[in-house]
Structures are given as C-alpha cells and as structure tokens.
PDB file of C-alpha atoms in Angstrom:
ATOM      1  CA  MET U  17       0.754 -43.083  -1.566  1.00  0.00           C
ATOM      2  CA  GLU U  18       4.261 -44.206  -2.525  1.00  0.00           C
ATOM      3  CA  ARG U  19       6.936 -42.574  -0.419  1.00  0.00           C
ATOM      4  CA  TYR U  20       8.853 -41.227  -3.409  1.00  0.00           C
ATOM      5  CA  VAL U  21       5.726 -39.763  -5.003  1.00  0.00           C
ATOM      6  CA  VAL U  22       4.964 -37.835  -1.847  1.00  0.00           C
ATOM      7  CA  MET U  23       8.569 -36.670  -1.484  1.00  0.00           C
ATOM      8  CA  THR U  24       8.528 -35.438  -5.070  1.00  0.00           C
ATOM      9  CA  ALA U  25       5.260 -33.647  -4.443  1.00  0.00           C
ATOM     10  CA  LEU U  26       6.755 -31.958  -1.391  1.00  0.00           C
ATOM     11  CA  VAL U  27       9.915 -30.890  -3.191  1.00  0.00           C
ATOM     12  CA  VAL U  28       7.936 -29.579  -6.161  1.00  0.00           C
ATOM     13  CA  THR U  29       5.568 -27.687  -3.852  1.00  0.00           C
ATOM     14  CA  LEU U  30       8.469 -26.005  -2.062  1.00  0.00           C
ATOM     15  CA  ALA U  31      10.274 -25.262  -5.323  1.00  0.00           C
ATOM     16  CA  VAL U  32       7.174 -23.656  -6.823  1.00  0.00           C
ATOM     17  CA  ALA U  33       6.590 -21.723  -3.615  1.00  0.00           C
ATOM     18  CA  THR U  34      10.190 -20.476  -3.675  1.00  0.00           C
ATOM     19  CA  VAL U  35       9.866 -19.257  -7.251  1.00  0.00           C
ATOM     20  CA  LEU U  36       6.576 -17.511  -6.413  1.00  0.00           C
ATOM     21  CA  GLY U  37       8.181 -15.951  -3.356  1.00  0.00           C
ATOM     22  CA  LEU U  38      11.160 -14.635  -5.307  1.00  0.00           C
ATOM     23  CA  ILE U  39       8.911 -13.162  -7.991  1.00  0.00           C
ATOM     24  CA  TRP U  40       6.687 -11.559  -5.362  1.00  0.00           C
ATOM     25  CA  ARG U  41       9.647 -10.087  -3.489  1.00  0.00           C
ATOM     26  CA  HIS U  42      11.100  -8.706  -6.693  1.00  0.00           C
ATOM     27  CA  ARG U  43       7.836  -6.942  -7.532  1.00  0.00           C
ATOM     28  CA  GLN U  44       7.190  -5.603  -4.047  1.00  0.00           C
ATOM     29  CA  GLY U  45       7.419  -1.878  -3.758  1.00  0.00           C
ATOM     30  CA  ARG U  46       8.629  -1.397  -7.320  1.00  0.00           C
ATOM     31  CA  LEU U  47       7.743   2.000  -8.656  1.00  0.00           C
ATOM     32  CA  ARG U  48       6.026   1.878 -12.026  1.00  0.00           C
ATOM     33  CA  ALA U  49       5.770   4.923 -14.239  1.00  0.00           C
ATOM     34  CA  VAL U  50       2.190   5.871 -15.031  1.00  0.00           C
ATOM     35  CA  THR U  51       0.876   7.866 -17.991  1.00  0.00           C
ATOM     36  CA  SER U  52      -2.097   9.869 -16.920  1.00  0.00           C
ATOM     37  CA  ASP U  53      -3.598  13.278 -17.475  1.00  0.00           C
ATOM     38  CA  GLU U  54      -6.115  13.185 -14.705  1.00  0.00           C
ATOM     39  CA  SER U  55      -5.582  15.405 -11.708  1.00  0.00           C
ATOM     40  CA  LEU U  56      -6.573  13.852  -8.400  1.00  0.00           C
ATOM     41  CA  PHE U  57      -7.011  17.200  -6.646  1.00  0.00           C
ATOM     42  CA  ASP U  58     -10.759  16.576  -6.466  1.00  0.00           C
ATOM     43  CA  VAL U  59     -10.070  13.313  -4.649  1.00  0.00           C
ATOM     44  CA  LEU U  60      -7.768  15.051  -2.174  1.00  0.00           C
ATOM     45  CA  ALA U  61     -10.387  17.745  -1.630  1.00  0.00           C
ATOM     46  CA  THR U  62     -13.020  15.098  -0.850  1.00  0.00           C
ATOM     47  CA  LEU U  63     -10.612  13.553   1.611  1.00  0.00           C
ATOM     48  CA  GLY U  64     -10.091  16.942   3.172  1.00  0.00           C
ATOM     49  CA  VAL U  65      -6.336  16.977   2.733  1.00  0.00           C
ATOM     50  CA  GLU U  66      -3.925  19.465   1.192  1.00  0.00           C
ATOM     51  CA  PRO U  67      -1.719  18.529  -1.761  1.00  0.00           C
ATOM     52  CA  GLY U  68       1.949  19.448  -1.705  1.00  0.00           C
ATOM     53  CA  THR U  69       2.951  22.490  -3.744  1.00  0.00           C
ATOM     54  CA  ARG U  70       5.542  20.496  -5.718  1.00  0.00           C
ATOM     55  CA  ALA U  71       4.431  16.883  -5.231  1.00  0.00           C
ATOM     56  CA  THR U  72       2.193  14.697  -3.109  1.00  0.00           C
ATOM     57  CA  LEU U  73       2.874  11.197  -1.788  1.00  0.00           C
ATOM     58  CA  LEU U  74      -0.562   9.602  -1.604  1.00  0.00           C
ATOM     59  CA  GLN U  75      -0.486   6.405   0.440  1.00  0.00           C
ATOM     60  CA  PHE U  76      -3.384   3.973   0.771  1.00  0.00           C
ATOM     61  CA  SER U  77      -3.229   1.958   3.977  1.00  0.00           C
ATOM     62  CA  SER U  78      -5.454  -0.297   5.975  1.00  0.00           C
ATOM     63  CA  ALA U  79      -5.549  -1.667   9.486  1.00  0.00           C
ATOM     64  CA  PHE U  80      -4.633  -5.123   8.173  1.00  0.00           C
ATOM     65  CA  CYS U  81      -1.308  -4.147   6.801  1.00  0.00           C
ATOM     66  CA  ALA U  82       2.079  -4.678   8.368  1.00  0.00           C
ATOM     67  CA  PRO U  83       4.137  -2.905   5.665  1.00  0.00           C
ATOM     68  CA  CYS U  84       1.879   0.161   5.814  1.00  0.00           C
ATOM     69  CA  ARG U  85       3.530   1.394   9.001  1.00  0.00           C
ATOM     70  CA  ALA U  86       6.988   1.064   7.499  1.00  0.00           C
ATOM     71  CA  THR U  87       5.818   2.817   4.327  1.00  0.00           C
ATOM     72  CA  LYS U  88       4.315   5.602   6.424  1.00  0.00           C
ATOM     73  CA  ARG U  89       7.714   6.092   8.083  1.00  0.00           C
ATOM     74  CA  VAL U  90       9.596   6.114   4.785  1.00  0.00           C
ATOM     75  CA  LEU U  91       7.231   8.567   3.078  1.00  0.00           C
ATOM     76  CA  GLY U  92       6.876  10.677   6.201  1.00  0.00           C
ATOM     77  CA  ASP U  93      10.668  11.007   6.448  1.00  0.00           C
ATOM     78  CA  ILE U  94      10.849  12.124   2.826  1.00  0.00           C
ATOM     79  CA  ALA U  95       8.021  14.656   3.187  1.00  0.00           C
ATOM     80  CA  ALA U  96       9.706  16.056   6.287  1.00  0.00           C
ATOM     81  CA  VAL U  97      12.935  16.900   4.482  1.00  0.00           C
ATOM     82  CA  VAL U  98      11.913  17.675   0.905  1.00  0.00           C
ATOM     83  CA  PRO U  99      10.210  21.101   0.687  1.00  0.00           C
ATOM     84  CA  GLY U 100       6.846  21.325  -1.045  1.00  0.00           C
ATOM     85  CA  VAL U 101       6.140  17.608  -0.708  1.00  0.00           C
ATOM     86  CA  HIS U 102       3.161  16.485   1.302  1.00  0.00           C
ATOM     87  CA  HIS U 103       2.518  12.935   2.539  1.00  0.00           C
ATOM     88  CA  VAL U 104      -1.139  11.911   2.723  1.00  0.00           C
ATOM     89  CA  GLU U 105      -2.197   8.580   4.227  1.00  0.00           C
ATOM     90  CA  VAL U 106      -5.686   7.347   3.342  1.00  0.00           C
ATOM     91  CA  ASP U 107      -7.598   4.538   5.043  1.00  0.00           C
ATOM     92  CA  ALA U 108      -8.540   2.386   2.050  1.00  0.00           C
ATOM     93  CA  GLU U 109     -11.455   0.671   3.763  1.00  0.00           C
ATOM     94  CA  SER U 110     -13.316   3.909   4.433  1.00  0.00           C
ATOM     95  CA  HIS U 111     -12.827   5.188   0.918  1.00  0.00           C
ATOM     96  CA  LEU U 112     -13.652   2.233  -1.274  1.00  0.00           C
ATOM     97  CA  ASP U 113     -15.045   4.473  -4.023  1.00  0.00           C
ATOM     98  CA  VAL U 114     -11.649   6.128  -4.394  1.00  0.00           C
ATOM     99  CA  VAL U 115      -9.955   2.738  -4.132  1.00  0.00           C
ATOM    100  CA  ARG U 116     -12.079   1.357  -6.958  1.00  0.00           C
ATOM    101  CA  ARG U 117     -11.677   4.452  -9.105  1.00  0.00           C
ATOM    102  CA  LEU U 118      -7.891   4.393  -8.807  1.00  0.00           C
ATOM    103  CA  GLY U 119      -7.597   0.634  -9.167  1.00  0.00           C
ATOM    104  CA  ILE U 120      -6.015   0.100  -5.766  1.00  0.00           C
ATOM    105  CA  LEU U 121      -5.809  -3.630  -5.117  1.00  0.00           C
ATOM    106  CA  LYS U 122      -3.707  -3.862  -2.025  1.00  0.00           C
ATOM    107  CA  THR U 123      -2.206  -1.872   0.765  1.00  0.00           C
ATOM    108  CA  PRO U 124       0.121  -0.167   0.962  1.00  0.00           C
ATOM    109  CA  THR U 125      -0.161   1.448  -2.437  1.00  0.00           C
ATOM    110  CA  THR U 126       1.709   4.692  -2.966  1.00  0.00           C
ATOM    111  CA  LEU U 127       0.868   7.168  -5.712  1.00  0.00           C
ATOM    112  CA  VAL U 128       3.332   9.954  -6.503  1.00  0.00           C
ATOM    113  CA  LEU U 129       1.428  13.028  -7.700  1.00  0.00           C
ATOM    114  CA  ASP U 130       3.072  15.982  -9.401  1.00  0.00           C
ATOM    115  CA  ALA U 131       2.286  19.651  -8.755  1.00  0.00           C
ATOM    116  CA  ARG U 132      -0.917  19.377 -10.807  1.00  0.00           C
ATOM    117  CA  GLY U 133      -2.100  16.333  -8.873  1.00  0.00           C
ATOM    118  CA  VAL U 134      -1.462  13.965 -11.778  1.00  0.00           C
ATOM    119  CA  VAL U 135      -0.135  10.493 -10.948  1.00  0.00           C
ATOM    120  CA  THR U 136       3.382   9.978 -12.312  1.00  0.00           C
ATOM    121  CA  THR U 137       4.415   6.814 -10.478  1.00  0.00           C
ATOM    122  CA  ARG U 138       2.810   4.146  -8.351  1.00  0.00           C
ATOM    123  CA  ALA U 139       4.053   1.352  -6.147  1.00  0.00           C
ATOM    124  CA  ALA U 140       2.222  -1.548  -4.516  1.00  0.00           C
ATOM    125  CA  GLY U 141       3.934  -2.820  -1.437  1.00  0.00           C
ATOM    126  CA  GLN U 142       6.553  -1.130   0.707  1.00  0.00           C
ATOM    127  CA  PRO U 143       8.700   1.100  -1.520  1.00  0.00           C
ATOM    128  CA  ASP U 144      12.414   1.662  -1.165  1.00  0.00           C
ATOM    129  CA  LYS U 145      13.275   5.190  -0.017  1.00  0.00           C
ATOM    130  CA  ALA U 146      15.831   5.861  -2.741  1.00  0.00           C
ATOM    131  CA  ALA U 147      13.374   4.764  -5.430  1.00  0.00           C
ATOM    132  CA  VAL U 148      10.712   7.129  -4.076  1.00  0.00           C
ATOM    133  CA  LEU U 149      13.204  10.009  -4.046  1.00  0.00           C
ATOM    134  CA  ALA U 150      14.104   9.222  -7.647  1.00  0.00           C
ATOM    135  CA  ALA U 151      10.423   9.150  -8.628  1.00  0.00           C
ATOM    136  CA  LEU U 152       9.913  12.456  -6.804  1.00  0.00           C
ATOM    137  CA  GLY U 153      12.804  13.933  -8.738  1.00  0.00           C
ATOM    138  CA  GLN U 154      11.023  13.008 -11.928  1.00  0.00           C
ATOM    139  CA  ALA U 155       7.687  14.348 -10.722  1.00  0.00           C
ATOM    140  CA  VAL U 156       9.005  17.787  -9.781  1.00  0.00           C
ATOM    141  CA  GLY U 157      11.760  18.079 -12.385  1.00  0.00           C
TER     142      GLY U 157
ATOM    143  CA  MET P   3       4.274  16.449   7.219  1.00  0.00           C
ATOM    144  CA  THR P   4       1.789  13.610   7.114  1.00  0.00           C
ATOM    145  CA  SER P   5      -1.976  13.997   7.036  1.00  0.00           C
ATOM    146  CA  THR P   6      -4.036  10.920   7.637  1.00  0.00           C
ATOM    147  CA  THR P   7      -7.690  10.014   7.169  1.00  0.00           C
ATOM    148  CA  PHE P   8      -7.361   7.139   9.590  1.00  0.00           C
ATOM    149  CA  SER P   9      -9.873   6.573  12.328  1.00  0.00           C
ATOM    150  CA  ARG P  10      -8.806   3.096  13.357  1.00  0.00           C
ATOM    151  CA  THR P  11     -10.936   1.480  16.007  1.00  0.00           C
ATOM    152  CA  SER P  12      -9.183  -1.899  16.105  1.00  0.00           C
ATOM    153  CA  SER P  13      -6.435  -2.192  18.671  1.00  0.00           C
ATOM    154  CA  ASP P  14      -2.940  -1.677  17.392  1.00  0.00           C
ATOM    155  CA  THR P  15      -1.195  -4.379  19.359  1.00  0.00           C
ATOM    156  CA  LEU P  16       2.341  -4.628  18.075  1.00  0.00           C
ATOM    157  CA  ILE P  17       4.382  -7.789  18.162  1.00  0.00           C
ATOM    158  CA  ASP P  18       7.996  -8.695  17.431  1.00  0.00           C
ATOM    159  CA  VAL P  19       8.096  -9.790  13.768  1.00  0.00           C
ATOM    160  CA  ARG P  20      10.335 -12.755  14.591  1.00  0.00           C
ATOM    161  CA  GLY P  21       7.572 -14.511  16.568  1.00  0.00           C
ATOM    162  CA  PRO P  22       5.199 -15.155  13.651  1.00  0.00           C
ATOM    163  CA  ARG P  23       8.142 -15.989  11.353  1.00  0.00           C
ATOM    164  CA  PHE P  24       9.314 -18.642  13.835  1.00  0.00           C
ATOM    165  CA  GLY P  25       5.780 -20.006  14.082  1.00  0.00           C
ATOM    166  CA  ALA P  26       5.551 -20.100  10.298  1.00  0.00           C
ATOM    167  CA  TRP P  27       8.730 -22.225  10.083  1.00  0.00           C
ATOM    168  CA  ILE P  28       7.372 -24.704  12.644  1.00  0.00           C
ATOM    169  CA  THR P  29       4.095 -24.787  10.723  1.00  0.00           C
ATOM    170  CA  THR P  30       5.971 -25.395   7.472  1.00  0.00           C
ATOM    171  CA  ALA P  31       7.808 -28.339   9.032  1.00  0.00           C
ATOM    172  CA  VAL P  32       4.631 -29.823  10.516  1.00  0.00           C
ATOM    173  CA  LEU P  33       2.724 -29.497   7.237  1.00  0.00           C
ATOM    174  CA  ALA P  34       5.631 -31.062   5.354  1.00  0.00           C
ATOM    175  CA  VAL P  35       5.440 -34.070   7.681  1.00  0.00           C
ATOM    176  CA  VAL P  36       1.664 -34.222   7.164  1.00  0.00           C
ATOM    177  CA  LEU P  37       2.222 -34.252   3.428  1.00  0.00           C
ATOM    178  CA  LEU P  38       4.805 -37.033   3.690  1.00  0.00           C
ATOM    179  CA  THR P  39       2.803 -39.213   6.068  1.00  0.00           C
ATOM    180  CA  GLY P  40      -0.787 -38.382   5.138  1.00  0.00           C
ATOM    181  CA  SER P  41      -1.527 -38.122   8.850  1.00  0.00           C
ATOM    182  CA  GLY P  42      -4.978 -36.633   9.400  1.00  0.00           C
ATOM    183  CA  LEU P  43      -4.349 -36.614  13.151  1.00  0.00           C
ATOM    184  CA  LEU P  44      -1.214 -34.488  12.840  1.00  0.00           C
ATOM    185  CA  LEU P  45      -3.085 -32.088  10.581  1.00  0.00           C
ATOM    186  CA  LEU P  46      -5.886 -31.991  13.135  1.00  0.00           C
ATOM    187  CA  ALA P  47      -3.326 -31.057  15.793  1.00  0.00           C
ATOM    188  CA  GLN P  48      -2.034 -28.286  13.533  1.00  0.00           C
ATOM    189  CA  ALA P  49      -5.630 -27.144  13.018  1.00  0.00           C
ATOM    190  CA  VAL P  50      -5.958 -26.795  16.787  1.00  0.00           C
ATOM    191  CA  VAL P  51      -2.737 -24.747  16.811  1.00  0.00           C
ATOM    192  CA  PHE P  52      -4.197 -22.491  14.098  1.00  0.00           C
ATOM    193  CA  ALA P  53      -7.419 -22.084  16.068  1.00  0.00           C
ATOM    194  CA  LEU P  54      -5.486 -21.080  19.193  1.00  0.00           C
ATOM    195  CA  GLY P  55      -3.254 -18.839  17.115  1.00  0.00           C
ATOM    196  CA  SER P  56      -6.227 -16.993  15.655  1.00  0.00           C
ATOM    197  CA  ARG P  57      -7.072 -15.953  19.212  1.00  0.00           C
ATOM    198  CA  GLY P  58      -3.525 -14.831  19.906  1.00  0.00           C
ATOM    199  CA  ARG P  59      -2.713 -17.959  21.927  1.00  0.00           C
ATOM    200  CA  SER P  60      -0.471 -19.859  19.543  1.00  0.00           C
ATOM    201  CA  PRO P  61       1.622 -22.536  21.292  1.00  0.00           C
ATOM    202  CA  TYR P  62       4.400 -21.795  18.793  1.00  0.00           C
ATOM    203  CA  GLY P  63       4.289 -18.151  19.808  1.00  0.00           C
ATOM    204  CA  ALA P  64       4.349 -19.073  23.476  1.00  0.00           C
ATOM    205  CA  PHE P  65       7.375 -21.304  22.891  1.00  0.00           C
ATOM    206  CA  PHE P  66       9.099 -18.505  20.993  1.00  0.00           C
ATOM    207  CA  LYS P  67       8.526 -16.065  23.812  1.00  0.00           C
ATOM    208  CA  ALA P  68       9.602 -18.436  26.544  1.00  0.00           C
ATOM    209  CA  VAL P  69      12.565 -20.222  24.956  1.00  0.00           C
ATOM    210  CA  VAL P  70      13.771 -18.570  21.741  1.00  0.00           C
ATOM    211  CA  LYS P  71      13.345 -14.856  22.258  1.00  0.00           C
ATOM    212  CA  PRO P  72      15.450 -14.573  25.425  1.00  0.00           C
ATOM    213  CA  ARG P  73      18.342 -15.986  23.402  1.00  0.00           C
ATOM    214  CA  LEU P  74      17.994 -13.415  20.623  1.00  0.00           C
ATOM    215  CA  GLY P  75      18.910  -9.764  20.443  1.00  0.00           C
ATOM    216  CA  PRO P  76      16.414  -7.061  21.411  1.00  0.00           C
ATOM    217  CA  THR P  77      13.306  -6.444  19.311  1.00  0.00           C
ATOM    218  CA  THR P  78      14.148  -4.212  16.377  1.00  0.00           C
ATOM    219  CA  GLU P  79      11.093  -4.587  14.192  1.00  0.00           C
ATOM    220  CA  THR P  80       7.442  -4.809  15.161  1.00  0.00           C
ATOM    221  CA  GLU P  81       4.255  -5.328  13.177  1.00  0.00           C
ATOM    222  CA  PRO P  82       0.548  -5.169  13.979  1.00  0.00           C
ATOM    223  CA  GLN P  83      -0.767  -8.393  15.433  1.00  0.00           C
ATOM    224  CA  ALA P  84      -4.133  -8.340  13.634  1.00  0.00           C
ATOM    225  CA  PRO P  85      -2.962  -9.616  10.217  1.00  0.00           C
ATOM    226  CA  THR P  86      -1.216 -12.589  11.847  1.00  0.00           C
ATOM    227  CA  LEU P  87      -4.441 -13.562  13.643  1.00  0.00           C
ATOM    228  CA  PHE P  88      -6.296 -13.416  10.334  1.00  0.00           C
ATOM    229  CA  ALA P  89      -3.578 -15.517   8.676  1.00  0.00           C
ATOM    230  CA  GLN P  90      -4.044 -18.189  11.358  1.00  0.00           C
ATOM    231  CA  LEU P  91      -7.767 -18.236  10.539  1.00  0.00           C
ATOM    232  CA  VAL P  92      -6.969 -18.788   6.868  1.00  0.00           C
ATOM    233  CA  GLY P  93      -4.614 -21.616   7.874  1.00  0.00           C
ATOM    234  CA  LEU P  94      -7.359 -23.082  10.061  1.00  0.00           C
ATOM    235  CA  GLY P  95      -9.690 -23.167   7.056  1.00  0.00           C
ATOM    236  CA  PHE P  96      -7.171 -25.115   4.968  1.00  0.00           C
ATOM    237  CA  ALA P  97      -6.342 -27.431   7.858  1.00  0.00           C
ATOM    238  CA  VAL P  98      -9.982 -28.267   8.585  1.00  0.00           C
ATOM    239  CA  VAL P  99     -10.645 -29.111   4.936  1.00  0.00           C
ATOM    240  CA  GLY P 100      -7.441 -31.160   4.782  1.00  0.00           C
ATOM    241  CA  THR P 101      -8.213 -33.040   7.990  1.00  0.00           C
ATOM    242  CA  LEU P 102     -11.693 -33.910   6.781  1.00  0.00           C
ATOM    243  CA  GLY P 103     -10.137 -35.083   3.529  1.00  0.00           C
ATOM    244  CA  PHE P 104      -7.598 -37.376   5.203  1.00  0.00           C
ATOM    245  CA  LEU P 105      -9.946 -38.753   7.842  1.00  0.00           C
ATOM    246  CA  THR P 106     -12.725 -39.561   5.369  1.00  0.00           C
ATOM    247  CA  GLY P 107     -10.390 -41.204   2.877  1.00  0.00           C
ATOM    248  CA  LEU P 108     -10.476 -38.323   0.376  1.00  0.00           C
ATOM    249  CA  THR P 109      -6.682 -38.294   0.321  1.00  0.00           C
ATOM    250  CA  THR P 110      -6.339 -36.010  -2.710  1.00  0.00           C
ATOM    251  CA  LEU P 111      -8.394 -33.337  -0.987  1.00  0.00           C
ATOM    252  CA  GLY P 112      -6.242 -33.725   2.100  1.00  0.00           C
ATOM    253  CA  VAL P 113      -3.041 -33.432   0.085  1.00  0.00           C
ATOM    254  CA  VAL P 114      -4.194 -30.387  -1.898  1.00  0.00           C
ATOM    255  CA  ALA P 115      -5.398 -28.502   1.175  1.00  0.00           C
ATOM    256  CA  THR P 116      -2.196 -29.330   3.060  1.00  0.00           C
ATOM    257  CA  ALA P 117      -0.008 -28.278   0.125  1.00  0.00           C
ATOM    258  CA  ALA P 118      -1.871 -24.970  -0.123  1.00  0.00           C
ATOM    259  CA  ALA P 119      -1.393 -24.292   3.585  1.00  0.00           C
ATOM    260  CA  LEU P 120       2.257 -25.347   3.272  1.00  0.00           C
ATOM    261  CA  VAL P 121       2.868 -22.854   0.448  1.00  0.00           C
ATOM    262  CA  ALA P 122       1.281 -20.045   2.482  1.00  0.00           C
ATOM    263  CA  ALA P 123       3.248 -20.925   5.627  1.00  0.00           C
ATOM    264  CA  PHE P 124       6.511 -21.293   3.702  1.00  0.00           C
ATOM    265  CA  LEU P 125       6.045 -17.972   1.881  1.00  0.00           C
ATOM    266  CA  ASN P 126       5.366 -16.310   5.208  1.00  0.00           C
ATOM    267  CA  ALA P 127       8.393 -17.897   6.871  1.00  0.00           C
ATOM    268  CA  ALA P 128      10.908 -17.423   4.072  1.00  0.00           C
ATOM    269  CA  PHE P 129       9.713 -14.171   2.489  1.00  0.00           C
ATOM    270  CA  GLY P 130       7.571 -12.503   5.133  1.00  0.00           C
ATOM    271  CA  PHE P 131       4.669 -12.816   2.702  1.00  0.00           C
ATOM    272  CA  CYS P 132       1.259 -12.543   4.364  1.00  0.00           C
ATOM    273  CA  LEU P 133      -1.498 -14.060   2.229  1.00  0.00           C
ATOM    274  CA  GLY P 134      -4.312 -12.606   4.313  1.00  0.00           C
ATOM    275  CA  CYS P 135      -2.835  -9.117   4.016  1.00  0.00           C
ATOM    276  CA  GLU P 136      -2.599  -9.399   0.251  1.00  0.00           C
ATOM    277  CA  VAL P 137      -6.202 -10.409  -0.339  1.00  0.00           C
ATOM    278  CA  TYR P 138      -7.885  -8.379   2.384  1.00  0.00           C
ATOM    279  CA  LEU P 139      -8.474  -5.222   0.374  1.00  0.00           C
ATOM    280  CA  ILE P 140      -9.543  -7.090  -2.756  1.00  0.00           C
ATOM    281  CA  PHE P 141     -12.038  -8.964  -0.638  1.00  0.00           C
ATOM    282  CA  LYS P 142     -13.337  -5.718   0.877  1.00  0.00           C
ATOM    283  CA  ARG P 143     -13.614  -4.007  -2.503  1.00  0.00           C
ATOM    284  CA  ALA P 144     -15.626  -6.847  -3.955  1.00  0.00           C
ATOM    285  CA  THR P 145     -17.943  -7.436  -1.044  1.00  0.00           C
ATOM    286  CA  SER P 146     -18.611  -3.988   0.347  1.00  0.00           C
ATOM    287  CA  THR P 147     -21.471  -1.983  -1.080  1.00  0.00           C
ATOM    288  CA  LYS P 148     -20.403   1.093   0.804  1.00  0.00           C
ATOM    289  CA  GLY P 149     -18.664   3.919  -1.001  1.00  0.00           C
ATOM    290  CA  ALA P 150     -17.404   6.952   0.826  1.00  0.00           C
ATOM    291  CA  THR P 151     -18.051   6.794   4.531  1.00  0.00           C
ATOM    292  CA  ALA P 152     -16.658   8.753   7.430  1.00  0.00           C
TER     293      ALA P 152
END
C-alpha cells in the first residue's frame, strides 16, 4: 500500500481510538438516577445478606475485574463511616439469574438501594466516592 | 461493613499496574509499525509475545521489571493479574488472524486485525481500558445456562 495511505489509516485509527477512550472514561463510574418501584429485598434474602437500615450499596463484582477491588474499598469505606448503610459485594458469575434480572452487563456495577430496597442510582465502572455519597444522600433523604 | 458472596477459587496474584501499561505502550508501537510496513513477520513476533504474555511470561513485562521498575517510585497501585493474561489471549487471537492475512497475501485482513489489536492496546495504554474485562460478564451471561449456584 502507498505510504501515505497507511500513515493516514494509522492516524485515523489512533484518533478514533482516542475519541472512544475519552467517551469511555467520561462514562465510567457515572451514577445514573433510576426510576423503579421494585424492592430488591427478596434478592438480598436469596443471597443471604442483610440490607442496611437506611441504604444498601449493592456491588456486583467478578474475579476478572481490576476496578472491582478499588470499588470495594471505596464503598467499604463509606459503609464503615455512614450509619445504617450496608455494603454488599456479589460475585456476578455465581448469580447470573440476578445479573440477568437486573440487567448487569459489566463489573463492577454498583446499585444504591434505599431503605425499602428500591434502586435509586446505579453506576457501571468504578464510581467516585463523592458521587456515591451524594447519591446516598438522595437515597436516605 | 461489607458482606460478600465471593468464593473465588482462582489465585489472586496482584501485579503493579504500571507493568501492563508499559507493555501496552510497547505493543501499541509495534502494532503501529506493523500497520505502516505490512510486516507479517513482525506481527508474528508480536503474536509470540502475546502467547508468552498469556502465560504470565511477557518479555515486555520482564523488561519492565528488570530495567524500568527499579528507576520508578515504589508500587502504589496493584491489580489482579488474571484479566491481563486474558487480554493477552485476545491480542493473540487478533495477531494470529492478522499474521495469516499478511503472510497469505490477504493484506486487508491483516490490516483490519492489526488495527483492531492496535485500538485495544492503545486504549489499554492510554486509558487503562481492558477490553477483556469489559466483555467478560456479557460473554458469561450469554453462554452460561446456569442460574443461581453456590
């Protein structure tokens, strides 16, 4: 192939990749508000875990997931200092029925549940601590 | 407090995050040269690197450990090794297809496969994006017939 054609192809490939990367990074960990009426207490009961009295941070993780550890730290830190908030980490691979039901596509995915177990916010990818605290404020307030 | 339903059996080997990022930059450069030169042999060499990397024996990683890492600050961030091994396997798949394309004269196939691998390597290097990690759960959801298991 002509040298300039190949160079153009390379530059275009990298430019497209950069745009995709910036979009992906922007969307990572963003908390989206969710309208739902469905309590997930039955799901938590099946998993054998206790919901928080004021809110629950439900995190789906998998073994193949570098950001899951960081997310676990972030959510764990929050649950340790905010009273009535419980952090639950679920292995997505062993609970594919729950994963399908809740439309979980990747790990980590974090669902913020209010006191009734209803999802108020969700985030795919590692969330920012301040954003989670803000979402929690909305869930309990 | 945190409750977890995890019962991981795979080993949780942790590695310094800078190692795979360094390797991804080298890979990006190599694949860029492949794209510019159409060299099936260079892509074959990169395929061998991917194969070694998928077993945790990446030459780029070895170079990082021996030469680069001692010149950097201490490790501050670690990640599980398993996703990086899987990513190398994905890269190997692209590289094998690309090599076959170049060496059999199917240049377009070679170029497309190389460009795809280049995008994945570049995203990993520049943004820490891990393609294998992103698709793993989707793949499991679609292919597993199991529902709730212990």
